[in-house]
Coordinates of C-alpha atoms and ligand atoms in Angstrom, one line a residue:
M1 CA 12.2 -19.6 24.3
S2 CA 13.7 -16.4 23.7
H3 CA 12.8 -16.1 19.9
D4 CA 10.4 -17.7 18.3
P5 CA 11.4 -18.2 14.5
N6 CA 7.7 -18.5 13.8
C7 CA 6.5 -15.1 15.3
L8 CA 5.8 -12.1 13.3
F9 CA 6.9 -9.8 16.1
C10 CA 10.6 -11.7 17.1
K11 CA 11.2 -11.1 13.0
I12 CA 10.5 -7.4 13.5
I13 CA 12.7 -6.9 16.8
A14 CA 15.4 -9.2 14.8
G15 CA 14.7 -6.6 11.9
Q16 CA 13.6 -9.4 9.3
I17 CA 10.2 -7.7 8.7
P18 CA 10.8 -4.2 8.3
S19 CA 8.9 -1.7 10.9
R20 CA 8.4 1.9 11.8
Q21 CA 10.6 1.7 15.0
V22 CA 9.8 3.7 18.0
Y23 CA 12.4 2.9 20.7
E24 CA 14.6 -0.2 21.2
D25 CA 16.8 -1.3 24.6
D26 CA 18.1 -4.2 25.4
E27 CA 14.7 -5.9 26.7
L28 CA 11.7 -3.5 25.0
F29 CA 11.1 -2.6 21.3
A30 CA 8.2 -0.4 20.1
F31 CA 7.1 0.5 16.4
H32 CA 4.1 2.0 14.6
D33 CA 1.0 -0.5 14.3
I34 CA 0.6 -1.3 10.5
H35 CA -3.0 -0.3 10.7
P36 CA -3.3 2.4 13.3
W37 CA -6.7 3.0 15.1
A38 CA -5.6 6.3 16.1
P39 CA -3.3 9.3 15.5
V40 CA -0.9 7.7 17.6
H41 CA -0.6 4.0 17.9
F42 CA 2.2 2.1 18.7
L43 CA 3.2 -1.4 20.1
L44 CA 5.6 -2.0 22.7
V45 CA 7.0 -5.2 23.1
P46 CA 9.7 -7.1 25.5
K47 CA 12.2 -8.4 22.9
R48 CA 12.1 -11.7 24.6
H49 CA 9.0 -14.0 22.9
I50 CA 6.5 -13.9 26.0
A51 CA 3.1 -15.6 23.8
S52 CA 0.8 -13.0 26.2
M53 CA -0.1 -11.5 29.5
A54 CA -0.9 -15.1 30.5
H55 CA 2.4 -15.9 30.3
L56 CA 4.0 -14.0 32.7
A57 CA 6.2 -15.4 35.8
D58 CA 6.9 -13.2 38.7
A59 CA 10.5 -13.0 37.5
D60 CA 9.1 -10.8 34.7
A61 CA 7.5 -8.2 37.3
G62 CA 10.7 -5.7 36.9
L63 CA 10.5 -6.2 32.4
M64 CA 6.8 -5.1 33.1
G65 CA 7.4 -2.5 35.4
R66 CA 10.0 -0.9 32.9
L67 CA 7.4 -1.6 30.1
M68 CA 4.7 0.5 31.7
V69 CA 6.8 3.3 32.8
L70 CA 8.5 3.8 29.3
A71 CA 4.9 4.0 27.8
P72 CA 3.9 7.3 29.1
R73 CA 7.2 8.6 28.0
L74 CA 7.1 7.3 24.4
A75 CA 3.3 8.5 23.9
I76 CA 4.7 11.7 24.7
E77 CA 7.6 11.3 22.3
Q78 CA 5.2 10.5 19.7
G79 CA 2.8 13.4 19.9
C80 CA 0.4 12.6 22.5
K81 CA -0.6 15.6 24.5
P82 CA 0.2 15.8 28.4
Y83 CA -2.3 14.6 30.9
P84 CA -4.9 15.5 31.4
E85 CA -5.9 17.4 28.2
G86 CA -4.1 14.8 26.3
G87 CA -3.1 11.2 27.7
F88 CA -3.3 8.2 25.7
R89 CA -4.7 4.6 26.3
I90 CA -3.0 1.3 26.7
V91 CA -5.0 -2.0 25.7
A92 CA -2.9 -5.6 26.1
N93 CA -5.1 -8.1 24.0
T94 CA -4.7 -11.5 25.5
G95 CA -6.2 -14.6 24.0
A96 CA -8.9 -15.6 21.8
E97 CA -11.5 -13.7 23.6
G98 CA -9.4 -11.0 24.5
G99 CA -8.8 -10.4 20.6
Q100 CA -5.3 -11.4 20.7
E101 CA -4.0 -11.7 16.9
V102 CA -0.3 -11.6 17.1
H103 CA 1.0 -14.1 20.2
H104 CA 3.9 -12.0 21.2
L105 CA 3.2 -10.1 24.1
H106 CA 2.4 -6.6 23.2
V107 CA 0.9 -3.3 24.3
H108 CA -1.1 -0.7 22.2
V109 CA -0.5 2.8 23.1
M110 CA -2.9 4.9 21.3
G111 CA -3.7 8.7 21.8
G112 CA -3.9 11.9 19.6
P113 CA -6.8 14.2 18.6
R114 CA -10.2 12.1 18.7
P115 CA -12.3 11.1 17.0
W116 CA -10.3 8.0 16.6
A117 CA -10.5 5.3 13.2
R118 CA -11.5 2.8 16.1
G119 CA -11.5 2.7 20.0
Ligands
5GP1 P1 -3.6 -7.4 18.6 O1 -5.0 -7.9 17.8 O2 -3.1 -9.3 18.8 O3 -3.7 -6.9 19.6 O4 -2.9 -6.8 17.8 C1 -2.2 -7.2 16.7 C2 -1.7 -5.7 16.2 O5 -0.6 -5.9 15.2 C3 -2.7 -5.2 15.1 O6 -3.0 -4.3 15.6 C4 -2.0 -5.3 13.8 O7 -2.4 -4.1 13.6 C5 -0.3 -5.2 13.9 N1 0.4 -5.7 13.2 C6 -0.3 -6.8 12.4 N2 1.2 -7.5 11.4 C7 1.8 -6.2 11.5 C8 2.9 -5.7 10.8 O8 3.3 -7.0 10.2 N3 3.5 -4.8 11.2 C9 3.3 -4.2 12.4 N4 3.8 -3.0 12.2 N5 1.9 -4.1 12.9 C10 1.4 -5.4 12.7
ZN2 ZN1 8.0 -13.5 19.7

């Protein structure tokens, strides 16, 4: 399923729920987390509804490669200082024991000066 009408992040991607957008292309979307843990904290997601990292298929390797290559660029654009003094943290919570609350694959990209609120 490419769009799940009951999925919060599908609604955000479709613009049905407002968000502070960071990036958009034909396959990927990024927006600020509503409860940031760090001075920079945005979520980077595939537009297609994929429930979690556990649902990835071999055919998704290119998509996820693009996502991971994009993350550092967006982190810098959003104010993270460059590596190695700056940098960022990428987290992909997966499943109940992985702490996943929204079941549309997303990576958290967090950075900025410490201390952070969490993490
Ligand atoms: P998870 O625990 O699934 O990895 O993280 C889900 C994240 O989505 C949380 O950090 C939470 O703050 C964020 N979030 C939940 N609802 C919304 C929303 O309506 N808008 C935005 N921008 N972020 C949300
Ligand atoms: Zn979704």
